[in-house]
Amino acid sequence: MIGVVTAFKCMPNCGYCCTISPVTVFPHEMLILSKLAERLDVKDLTFKPGYVVTDVKGGVRIALSYLMQLNEKGMCPFLNPDDKTCIVHSLYKPLTCRSFPYLPRVIRYVIDPELKIVDFTVEFVVSSLCPVIRNNYTPDDLETIARNVKIAIKAMPKEVDAAQEAIRVRKIYADALTALWRAGYVELRSNSSDSTNWPIVNAFEYIRQFIPQLTLDQFDPSIRRILREVED
Ligand code: SF4
Ligand code: SF4
């Protein structure tokens, strides 16, 4: 059981998780990573929209997540192919990367037109794609970690911390959209058959049109300093 299971430690110069699949990022992270790519001369960074919610009042689909695509070599554009290190590690690493291998197994959004509320639930899983996990943890260990957050914190404190931070961030978006909905600025639907061709907008930028107080600092107090440093 977990008492005798080794605490998780990421293997240096592995980088395998940076080659498995596109990385889910938040809308503001998409903007931060785009700025970093520009300044670090990373040319093959692309995103596709992830989860979208329709605003039938504004005639747009609001992207609440994006998928950072792997490049032509099948790796994240920020992975240094020579030593398999992340070049944004000390600048801004997406929350998904910080929490790997402790990841949402499923995120269920609730878009309730009657109560005008945006909410969500998250269930976690420990990815056995990670070689450290595969070689050191039994399926029972992984099940226990996924089901019990106290045990998860003991086994992989930094990763669980990042996953909990991702919940806090997701809540900021959900609460902002709920507030805009109740104030009559937006009229949300989980999907609408008419909206397939409507433009997709970044949730951070869209919300800021109505709530300019929503800033990058609320997500990461050091991000402005980091972006300034990279610029210099
Ligand atoms: S696959 Fe696992 S060991 Fe390898 S870099 Fe990712 S988290 Fe670390
Ligand atoms: S941002 Fe860094 S940690 Fe995340 S997938 Fe890319 S190289 Fe890996």
XYZ file of N, CA and C and ligand atoms in Angstrom:
712
model
N 0.840 -1.203 0.000
C 0.000 0.000 0.000
C 0.865 1.239 0.000
N 0.222 2.404 0.057
C 0.950 3.644 -0.188
C 2.073 3.886 0.831
N 1.898 3.362 2.044
C 2.926 3.545 3.060
C 4.275 3.034 2.608
N 4.309 2.016 1.776
C 5.578 1.454 1.330
C 5.882 1.815 -0.129
N 5.029 2.592 -0.725
C 5.272 2.997 -2.116
C 6.187 4.212 -2.137
N 7.172 4.184 -3.018
C 8.105 5.306 -3.141
C 7.354 6.562 -3.591
N 7.760 7.690 -3.010
C 7.159 8.953 -3.449
C 7.578 9.217 -4.899
N 6.684 9.788 -5.670
C 6.956 10.015 -7.095
C 8.077 11.033 -7.293
N 8.976 10.717 -8.214
C 10.028 11.677 -8.567
C 10.220 11.581 -10.074
N 10.000 12.702 -10.736
C 10.160 12.755 -12.191
C 11.621 12.448 -12.559
N 11.802 11.711 -13.650
C 13.144 11.303 -14.071
C 13.778 12.426 -14.901
N 14.962 12.905 -14.515
C 15.575 13.988 -15.286
C 15.844 13.558 -16.734
N 15.743 14.498 -17.649
C 16.024 14.277 -19.077
C 15.204 13.132 -19.693
N 13.982 12.967 -19.194
C 13.088 11.948 -19.768
C 12.274 12.581 -20.901
N 11.385 13.504 -20.528
C 10.615 14.239 -21.538
C 9.585 13.399 -22.284
N 9.349 12.182 -21.832
C 8.414 11.330 -22.574
C 7.008 11.941 -22.618
N 6.581 12.515 -21.472
C 5.222 13.070 -21.427
C 5.060 14.272 -22.361
N 6.171 14.799 -22.861
C 6.121 15.945 -23.776
C 5.989 15.478 -25.226
N 5.815 14.161 -25.411
C 5.726 13.606 -26.771
C 4.485 12.737 -26.958
N 3.696 12.602 -25.895
C 2.585 11.628 -25.940
C 1.386 12.148 -26.730
N 0.998 13.382 -26.419
C -0.237 13.911 -27.016
C -0.245 15.429 -26.872
N -1.165 16.107 -27.584
C -1.302 17.550 -27.354
C -1.557 17.839 -25.874
N -1.127 19.017 -25.432
C -1.235 19.385 -24.013
C -2.409 20.351 -23.837
N -3.316 20.011 -22.921
C -4.452 20.902 -22.649
C -3.984 22.102 -21.824
N -4.297 23.303 -22.307
C -3.910 24.515 -21.560
C -5.120 25.433 -21.418
N -5.058 26.310 -20.433
C -6.124 27.294 -20.217
C -5.969 28.451 -21.236
N -7.058 29.213 -21.440
C -7.007 30.298 -22.423
C -5.892 31.322 -22.150
N -5.677 31.693 -20.889
C -4.612 32.670 -20.611
C -3.233 32.032 -20.790
N -3.152 30.709 -20.550
C -1.870 30.018 -20.759
C -1.526 29.997 -22.249
N -2.549 29.880 -23.086
C -2.317 29.906 -24.530
C -1.670 31.248 -24.914
N -2.147 32.330 -24.298
C -1.582 33.663 -24.606
C -0.159 33.779 -24.056
N 0.054 33.321 -22.823
C 1.392 33.396 -22.209
C 2.387 32.577 -23.042
N 2.005 31.365 -23.405
C 2.912 30.483 -24.158
C 3.183 31.053 -25.552
N 2.192 31.696 -26.153
C 2.407 32.320 -27.472
C 3.431 33.444 -27.350
N 3.328 34.233 -26.260
C 4.301 35.322 -26.051
C 5.693 34.742 -25.830
N 5.778 33.714 -25.011
C 7.087 33.099 -24.739
C 7.677 32.523 -26.026
N 6.846 31.883 -26.848
C 7.339 31.287 -28.105
C 7.925 32.365 -29.006
N 7.233 33.502 -29.041
C 7.704 34.625 -29.872
C 9.085 35.073 -29.386
N 9.205 35.213 -28.080
C 10.446 35.755 -27.522
C 11.578 34.729 -27.512
N 11.239 33.448 -27.465
C 12.278 32.404 -27.462
C 12.525 31.857 -28.871
N 11.870 32.486 -29.858
C 12.039 32.091 -31.256
C 11.606 30.634 -31.513
N 10.544 30.219 -30.837
C 9.958 28.895 -31.096
C 8.907 29.088 -32.189
N 9.150 28.477 -33.359
C 8.321 28.828 -34.519
C 7.175 27.849 -34.791
N 7.212 26.673 -34.142
C 6.211 25.661 -34.511
C 5.141 25.452 -33.441
N 4.823 26.531 -32.725
C 3.784 26.424 -31.682
C 2.410 26.652 -32.310
N 1.513 25.673 -32.179
C 0.144 25.847 -32.674
C -0.844 25.293 -31.645
N -2.043 25.828 -31.676
C -3.098 25.396 -30.747
C -4.366 25.074 -31.526
N -5.148 24.156 -30.978
C -6.513 23.951 -31.477
C -7.449 24.179 -30.292
N -8.649 24.714 -30.538
C -9.573 24.897 -29.412
C -9.922 23.563 -28.782
N -10.109 23.547 -27.454
C -10.517 22.337 -26.747
C -12.005 22.416 -26.439
N -12.339 22.587 -25.151
C -13.753 22.668 -24.757
C -14.295 24.071 -25.062
N -15.430 24.131 -25.762
C -16.041 25.435 -26.051
C -17.470 25.477 -25.523
N -17.890 26.675 -25.113
C -19.278 26.902 -24.700
C -19.817 28.008 -25.610
N -21.088 27.858 -26.003
C -21.657 28.812 -26.966
C -22.307 29.998 -26.250
N -22.008 31.205 -26.750
C -22.734 32.404 -26.284
C -23.703 32.792 -27.398
N -24.985 32.423 -27.226
C -25.958 32.676 -28.294
C -26.266 34.173 -28.414
N -25.993 34.942 -27.365
C -26.219 36.391 -27.425
C -25.116 37.061 -28.260
N -23.885 36.664 -28.015
C -22.758 37.276 -28.738
C -22.477 36.616 -30.076
N -23.085 35.456 -30.345
C -22.850 34.751 -31.604
C -21.432 34.218 -31.715
N -20.890 33.758 -30.598
C -19.519 33.210 -30.613
C -19.479 31.911 -29.808
N -18.420 31.154 -30.042
C -18.118 30.004 -29.187
C -16.894 30.367 -28.368
N -17.007 30.193 -27.059
C -15.948 30.632 -26.136
C -15.092 29.427 -25.770
N -13.795 29.494 -26.119
C -12.901 28.371 -25.813
C -12.434 28.477 -24.369
N -12.765 27.438 -23.579
C -12.327 27.388 -22.173
C -11.040 26.578 -22.026
N -10.612 25.958 -23.118
C -9.306 25.295 -23.116
C -8.798 25.206 -24.552
N -7.484 25.009 -24.657
C -6.852 24.813 -25.975
C -5.957 23.590 -25.891
N -5.690 23.007 -27.048
C -4.767 21.870 -27.115
C -3.490 22.336 -27.811
N -2.392 22.375 -27.056
C -1.095 22.736 -27.627
C -0.600 21.526 -28.427
N -0.430 21.732 -29.734
C -0.139 20.615 -30.633
C 1.327 20.190 -30.602
N 1.557 18.910 -30.824
C 2.927 18.425 -31.005
C 3.426 18.932 -32.365
N 4.730 19.118 -32.487
C 5.277 19.603 -33.763
C 5.497 18.432 -34.731
N 6.137 18.725 -35.865
C 6.321 17.683 -36.902
C 7.176 16.520 -36.404
N 8.024 16.803 -35.402
C 8.860 15.720 -34.853
C 8.110 14.920 -33.783
N 6.836 15.279 -33.547
C 6.040 14.531 -32.561
C 6.372 14.924 -31.129
N 6.856 16.158 -30.947
C 7.134 16.586 -29.566
C 6.597 17.998 -29.332
N 6.447 18.337 -28.059
C 6.021 19.694 -27.722
C 7.073 20.666 -28.257
N 6.651 21.768 -28.844
C 7.609 22.728 -29.405
C 8.576 23.305 -28.362
N 8.240 23.198 -27.075
C 9.120 23.738 -26.026
C 10.095 22.690 -25.485
N 10.044 21.477 -26.041
C 10.976 20.447 -25.564
C 12.301 20.579 -26.319
N 13.395 20.681 -25.565
C 14.723 20.700 -26.189
C 15.027 19.263 -26.635
N 15.137 19.017 -27.963
C 15.285 17.631 -28.428
C 16.623 17.015 -28.025
N 17.618 17.836 -27.705
C 18.945 17.292 -27.386
C 19.013 16.710 -25.977
N 18.558 17.503 -24.994
C 18.673 16.991 -23.619
C 17.316 16.688 -22.989
N 16.235 16.821 -23.804
C 14.869 16.488 -23.332
C 14.462 17.317 -22.107
N 14.901 18.572 -22.089
C 14.434 19.458 -21.026
C 13.405 20.432 -21.600
N 12.633 21.019 -20.698
C 11.578 21.954 -21.098
C 12.151 23.372 -21.063
N 12.101 24.077 -22.183
C 12.739 25.401 -22.195
C 11.894 26.482 -21.498
N 10.647 26.154 -21.161
C 9.857 27.133 -20.400
C 9.723 26.717 -18.920
N 10.485 25.710 -18.536
C 10.373 25.184 -17.163
C 10.477 26.277 -16.097
N 11.490 27.143 -16.223
C 11.685 28.164 -15.185
C 10.938 29.458 -15.520
N 10.216 29.479 -16.635
C 9.493 30.698 -17.036
C 8.003 30.539 -16.733
N 7.339 29.783 -17.581
C 5.942 29.443 -17.290
C 5.634 28.075 -17.877
N 5.459 27.104 -17.020
C 5.130 25.745 -17.462
C 3.627 25.537 -17.270
N 2.913 25.075 -18.317
C 1.459 24.897 -18.169
C 1.104 24.008 -16.974
N -0.056 24.256 -16.395
C -0.476 23.491 -15.214
C -0.603 21.999 -15.520
N -1.033 21.666 -16.740
C -1.133 20.246 -17.100
C 0.230 19.573 -16.989
N 1.273 20.263 -17.453
C 2.627 19.691 -17.399
C 3.096 19.583 -15.955
N 2.758 20.601 -15.154
C 3.195 20.576 -13.751
C 2.499 19.470 -12.967
N 1.295 19.108 -13.374
C 0.562 18.105 -12.590
C 0.796 16.676 -13.108
N 1.305 16.536 -14.337
C 1.534 15.187 -14.877
C 2.472 14.404 -13.964
N 2.188 13.146 -13.630
C 1.174 12.239 -14.194
C -0.166 12.208 -13.457
N -0.433 13.200 -12.587
C -1.723 13.259 -11.867
C -2.633 14.174 -12.680
N -3.578 13.588 -13.397
C -4.326 14.342 -14.410
C -5.834 14.166 -14.260
N -6.612 15.127 -14.784
C -8.060 14.887 -14.828
C -8.353 13.717 -15.761
N -9.103 12.749 -15.261
C -9.570 11.654 -16.118
C -10.785 12.138 -16.899
N -11.624 12.884 -16.186
C -12.793 13.464 -16.854
C -13.137 14.795 -16.182
N -13.458 15.772 -17.033
C -13.943 17.076 -16.534
C -15.355 17.233 -17.086
N -16.318 17.347 -16.197
C -17.707 17.511 -16.648
C -18.162 18.931 -16.356
N -18.508 19.657 -17.411
C -19.037 21.012 -17.226
C -20.550 20.956 -17.105
N -21.084 21.821 -16.266
C -22.537 22.004 -16.164
C -22.821 23.418 -16.639
N -23.615 23.520 -17.717
C -24.027 24.838 -18.237
C -25.541 24.861 -18.065
N -26.028 25.509 -17.014
C -27.443 25.403 -16.651
C -28.196 26.698 -17.002
N -28.997 26.686 -18.098
C -29.692 27.911 -18.530
C -30.754 28.378 -17.539
N -31.297 27.458 -16.725
C -32.324 27.865 -15.774
C -31.730 28.659 -14.606
N -30.678 28.097 -14.031
C -30.014 28.769 -12.891
C -28.968 29.776 -13.352
N -28.663 29.777 -14.643
C -27.594 30.612 -15.220
C -26.301 30.395 -14.439
N -25.834 29.198 -14.509
C -24.630 28.853 -13.766
C -23.701 27.993 -14.635
N -22.406 28.290 -14.519
C -21.381 27.445 -15.138
C -20.623 26.778 -13.993
N -20.586 25.457 -14.015
C -19.891 24.730 -12.957
C -19.208 23.513 -13.579
N -18.468 22.778 -12.762
C -17.762 21.616 -13.314
C -17.392 20.656 -12.180
N -17.138 19.408 -12.565
C -16.561 18.439 -11.624
C -15.353 17.806 -12.318
N -14.395 17.378 -11.504
C -13.175 16.777 -12.063
C -12.896 15.459 -11.337
N -12.594 14.423 -12.105
C -12.121 13.151 -11.521
C -10.695 12.934 -12.000
N -9.858 12.444 -11.102
C -8.437 12.329 -11.432
C -8.005 10.890 -11.709
N -6.889 10.772 -12.403
C -6.275 9.481 -12.688
C -4.766 9.689 -12.630
N -4.023 8.623 -12.356
C -2.559 8.702 -12.441
C -2.148 7.981 -13.716
N -1.466 8.688 -14.590
C -1.145 8.124 -15.902
C -0.010 7.109 -15.815
N -0.294 5.900 -16.286
C 0.760 4.874 -16.298
C 1.598 4.974 -17.565
N 1.364 6.003 -18.360
C 2.249 6.237 -19.515
C 3.620 6.697 -19.036
N 3.660 7.322 -17.866
C 4.934 7.770 -17.295
C 5.749 6.536 -16.876
N 7.006 6.422 -17.342
C 7.789 5.219 -17.010
C 8.044 5.066 -15.509
N 8.180 6.166 -14.786
C 8.399 6.069 -13.327
C 7.176 5.435 -12.666
N 6.012 5.818 -13.136
C 4.774 5.239 -12.594
C 4.687 3.764 -12.967
N 4.932 3.497 -14.247
C 4.805 2.116 -14.742
C 5.718 1.154 -13.972
N 6.920 1.634 -13.650
C 7.911 0.735 -13.044
C 7.836 0.649 -11.521
N 7.150 1.572 -10.884
C 7.211 1.616 -9.412
C 5.873 1.498 -8.696
N 4.771 1.558 -9.420
C 3.467 1.565 -8.751
C 2.597 0.442 -9.303
N 1.876 -0.227 -8.428
C 0.950 -1.275 -8.868
C -0.371 -0.613 -9.285
N -1.200 -1.318 -10.055
C -2.520 -0.764 -10.400
C -3.323 -0.398 -9.156
N -3.174 -1.195 -8.078
C -3.904 -0.873 -6.835
C -3.418 0.444 -6.244
N -2.089 0.674 -6.275
C -1.540 1.950 -5.781
C -2.173 3.114 -6.547
N -2.220 2.961 -7.876
C -2.711 4.062 -8.719
C -4.182 4.336 -8.452
N -4.936 3.274 -8.255
C -6.359 3.414 -7.946
C -6.528 4.160 -6.617
N -5.690 3.771 -5.627
C -5.776 4.395 -4.303
C -5.420 5.876 -4.387
N -4.369 6.181 -5.121
C -3.945 7.589 -5.251
C -5.047 8.402 -5.941
N -5.623 7.825 -7.008
C -6.647 8.562 -7.765
C -7.899 8.805 -6.930
N -8.196 7.874 -6.020
C -9.448 7.983 -5.249
C -9.308 8.807 -3.981
N -8.084 8.919 -3.463
C -7.923 9.553 -2.146
C -6.904 10.692 -2.236
N -7.414 11.910 -2.168
C -6.542 13.067 -2.392
C -5.468 13.195 -1.305
N -5.789 12.748 -0.074
C -4.789 12.836 1.009
C -3.599 11.930 0.697
N -3.895 10.759 0.177
C -2.823 9.835 -0.201
C -2.088 10.383 -1.428
N -2.850 10.965 -2.347
C -2.218 11.556 -3.539
C -1.223 12.643 -3.144
N -1.588 13.468 -2.163
C -0.696 14.552 -1.712
C 0.593 13.974 -1.136
N 0.473 12.846 -0.439
C 1.674 12.213 0.121
C 2.564 11.639 -0.980
N 1.930 11.045 -1.983
C 2.705 10.360 -3.033
C 3.331 11.344 -4.017
N 2.607 12.405 -4.365
C 3.100 13.336 -5.390
C 2.624 14.759 -5.066
N 3.199 15.369 -4.000
C 2.683 16.649 -3.514
C 2.710 17.791 -4.545
N 3.810 17.908 -5.290
C 3.907 19.029 -6.250
C 2.881 18.881 -7.365
N 2.706 17.639 -7.811
C 1.799 17.387 -8.934
C 0.341 17.620 -8.509
N 0.016 17.182 -7.277
C -1.353 17.389 -6.785
C -1.603 18.885 -6.550
N -0.578 19.564 -6.067
C -0.690 21.010 -5.861
C -1.029 21.718 -7.184
N -0.350 21.320 -8.247
C -0.618 21.928 -9.564
C -2.025 21.581 -10.034
N -2.459 20.349 -9.755
C -3.809 19.937 -10.172
C -4.864 20.744 -9.406
N -4.573 21.024 -8.125
C -5.528 21.814 -7.331
C -5.526 23.271 -7.786
N -4.360 23.749 -8.192
C -4.280 25.100 -8.744
C -5.112 25.174 -10.037
N -5.078 24.107 -10.825
C -5.871 24.083 -12.067
C -7.368 24.148 -11.754
N -7.776 23.542 -10.654
C -9.196 23.623 -10.263
C -9.539 25.072 -9.885
N -8.629 25.723 -9.136
C -8.856 27.124 -8.740
C -9.001 28.003 -9.996
N -8.135 27.773 -10.972
C -8.143 28.557 -12.211
C -9.440 28.294 -12.995
N -9.807 27.033 -13.101
C -11.039 26.683 -13.826
C -12.246 27.360 -13.180
N -12.198 27.463 -11.838
C -13.297 28.090 -11.095
C -13.357 29.598 -11.404
N -12.208 30.231 -11.582
C -12.203 31.661 -11.926
C -12.970 31.864 -13.237
N -12.690 31.011 -14.232
C -13.398 31.126 -15.516
C -14.892 30.844 -15.343
N -15.219 29.770 -14.608
C -16.628 29.394 -14.447
C -17.392 30.508 -13.716
N -16.792 31.064 -12.663
C -17.469 32.111 -11.887
C -17.624 33.394 -12.706
N -16.621 33.715 -13.506
C -16.702 34.935 -14.328
C -17.828 34.793 -15.353
N -17.928 33.615 -15.985
C -18.997 33.414 -16.974
C -20.370 33.402 -16.310
N -20.443 32.813 -15.112
C -21.720 32.831 -14.366
C -22.134 34.278 -14.070
N -21.184 35.091 -13.623
C -21.484 36.497 -13.294
C -21.956 37.252 -14.544
N -21.282 37.023 -15.676
C -21.678 37.713 -16.918
C -23.064 37.258 -17.375
N -23.328 35.986 -17.202
C -24.638 35.409 -17.593
C -25.752 36.032 -16.768
N -25.540 36.068 -15.451
C -26.584 36.600 -14.553
C -26.779 38.108 -14.745
N -25.727 38.776 -15.206
C -25.842 40.228 -15.445
C -26.393 40.518 -16.843
N -26.631 39.465 -17.627
C -27.264 39.641 -18.941
C -26.304 39.952 -20.078
N -25.000 39.843 -19.853
C -24.039 40.141 -20.928
C -23.873 38.976 -21.897
N -24.081 37.752 -21.396
C -23.957 36.570 -22.263
C -25.151 35.653 -22.012
N -25.391 34.770 -22.975
C -26.476 33.779 -22.846
C -25.870 32.448 -23.294
N -25.535 31.627 -22.312
C -24.682 30.472 -22.614
C -25.472 29.183 -22.864
N -24.910 28.352 -23.734
C -25.433 27.004 -23.973
C -24.242 26.064 -24.103
N -24.446 24.812 -23.664
C -23.323 23.882 -23.788
C -23.040 23.592 -25.256
N -24.084 23.494 -26.068
C -23.874 23.446 -27.511
C -25.153 23.916 -28.190
N -25.000 24.355 -29.427
C -26.155 24.830 -30.161
C -25.933 24.438 -31.617
N -26.937 23.791 -32.206
C -26.741 23.275 -33.572
C -26.494 24.407 -34.565
N -26.974 25.626 -34.249
C -26.782 26.750 -35.181
C -25.365 27.305 -35.133
N -24.621 26.942 -34.090
C -23.391 27.691 -33.812
C -22.129 27.069 -34.423
N -22.269 25.977 -35.175
C -21.097 25.243 -35.645
C -20.086 26.143 -36.352
N -20.595 27.117 -37.104
C -19.665 27.972 -37.871
C -19.358 29.301 -37.173
N -19.831 29.472 -35.976
C -19.574 30.737 -35.284
C -18.088 30.836 -34.904
N -17.578 32.073 -34.883
C -16.161 32.220 -34.533
C -15.863 31.744 -33.115
N -14.644 31.243 -32.938
C -14.207 30.804 -31.611
C -13.349 31.907 -31.001
N -13.686 32.294 -29.777
C -12.921 33.349 -29.102
C -12.271 32.770 -27.843
N -11.151 33.363 -27.471
C -10.410 32.959 -26.267
C -11.169 33.457 -25.024
N -11.503 32.566 -24.094
C -12.315 32.943 -22.928
C -11.674 34.069 -22.112
N -10.344 34.046 -21.961
C -9.692 35.093 -21.169
C -9.934 36.459 -21.827
N -9.715 36.534 -23.148
C -9.884 37.822 -23.846
C -11.361 38.227 -23.888
N -12.242 37.242 -24.059
C -13.674 37.549 -24.153
C -14.197 38.090 -22.820
N -13.849 37.411 -21.740
C -14.323 37.837 -20.412
C -13.780 39.230 -20.094
N -12.535 39.477 -20.497
C -11.909 40.777 -20.187
C -12.611 41.962 -20.870
N -13.347 41.700 -21.949
C -14.118 42.795 -22.575
C -15.142 43.358 -21.591
N -15.651 42.468 -20.737
C -16.681 42.879 -19.768
C -16.092 43.077 -18.369
N -15.070 42.290 -18.045
C -14.456 42.364 -16.707
C -12.955 42.621 -16.886
N -12.562 43.873 -17.146
C -11.132 44.140 -17.393
C -10.261 43.887 -16.164
N -10.905 43.757 -14.991
C -10.138 43.465 -13.761
C -9.552 42.050 -13.779
N -10.057 41.207 -14.696
C -9.476 39.864 -14.807
C -8.139 40.013 -15.545
N -7.053 39.793 -14.821
C -5.723 39.986 -15.417
C -4.881 38.726 -15.244
N -3.767 38.692 -15.959
C -2.863 37.544 -15.868
C -2.349 37.359 -14.443
N -2.194 38.480 -13.705
C -1.670 38.393 -12.324
C -2.543 37.522 -11.431
N -3.855 37.481 -11.750
C -4.732 36.660 -10.917
C -4.436 35.178 -11.081
N -3.825 34.830 -12.192
C -3.478 33.430 -12.441
C -2.046 33.129 -12.000
N -1.162 34.112 -12.190
C 0.232 33.909 -11.781
C 0.838 35.289 -11.474
N 1.015 35.599 -10.178
C 1.472 36.938 -9.792
C 2.843 37.307 -10.379
N 3.631 36.312 -10.789
C 4.968 36.649 -11.300
C 5.037 36.696 -12.828
N 3.894 36.523 -13.500
C 3.962 36.356 -14.961
C 4.435 37.634 -15.682
N 4.031 38.801 -15.188
C 4.446 40.035 -15.882
C 5.955 40.214 -15.809
N 6.498 39.928 -14.602
C 7.957 40.043 -14.437
C 8.665 39.056 -15.377
N 8.154 37.848 -15.463
C 8.777 36.826 -16.319
C 8.751 37.273 -17.783
N 7.602 37.781 -18.230
C 7.499 38.211 -19.626
C 8.436 39.387 -19.903
N 8.560 40.291 -18.905
C 9.491 41.432 -19.059
C 10.924 40.931 -19.174
N 11.286 39.972 -18.301
C 12.661 39.436 -18.291
C 13.000 38.783 -19.629
N 12.042 38.040 -20.174
C 12.295 37.347 -21.445
C 12.464 38.368 -22.571
N 11.774 39.495 -22.419
C 11.821 40.538 -23.445
C 13.190 41.214 -23.465
N 13.791 41.374 -22.263
C 15.050 42.129 -22.154
C 16.234 41.387 -22.787
S 7.063 10.853 -18.417
Fe 7.178 10.882 -16.153
S 9.350 10.744 -15.679
Fe 9.191 11.299 -17.824
S 9.326 13.574 -17.811
Fe 7.158 12.983 -17.747
S 6.611 12.968 -15.573
Fe 8.854 12.903 -15.690
S 5.632 22.859 -21.998
Fe 7.486 21.847 -21.291
S 6.779 20.271 -19.859
Fe 5.019 20.913 -21.072
S 4.909 19.449 -22.761
Fe 6.099 21.225 -23.434
S 8.237 20.717 -23.066
Fe 6.958 19.311 -21.879
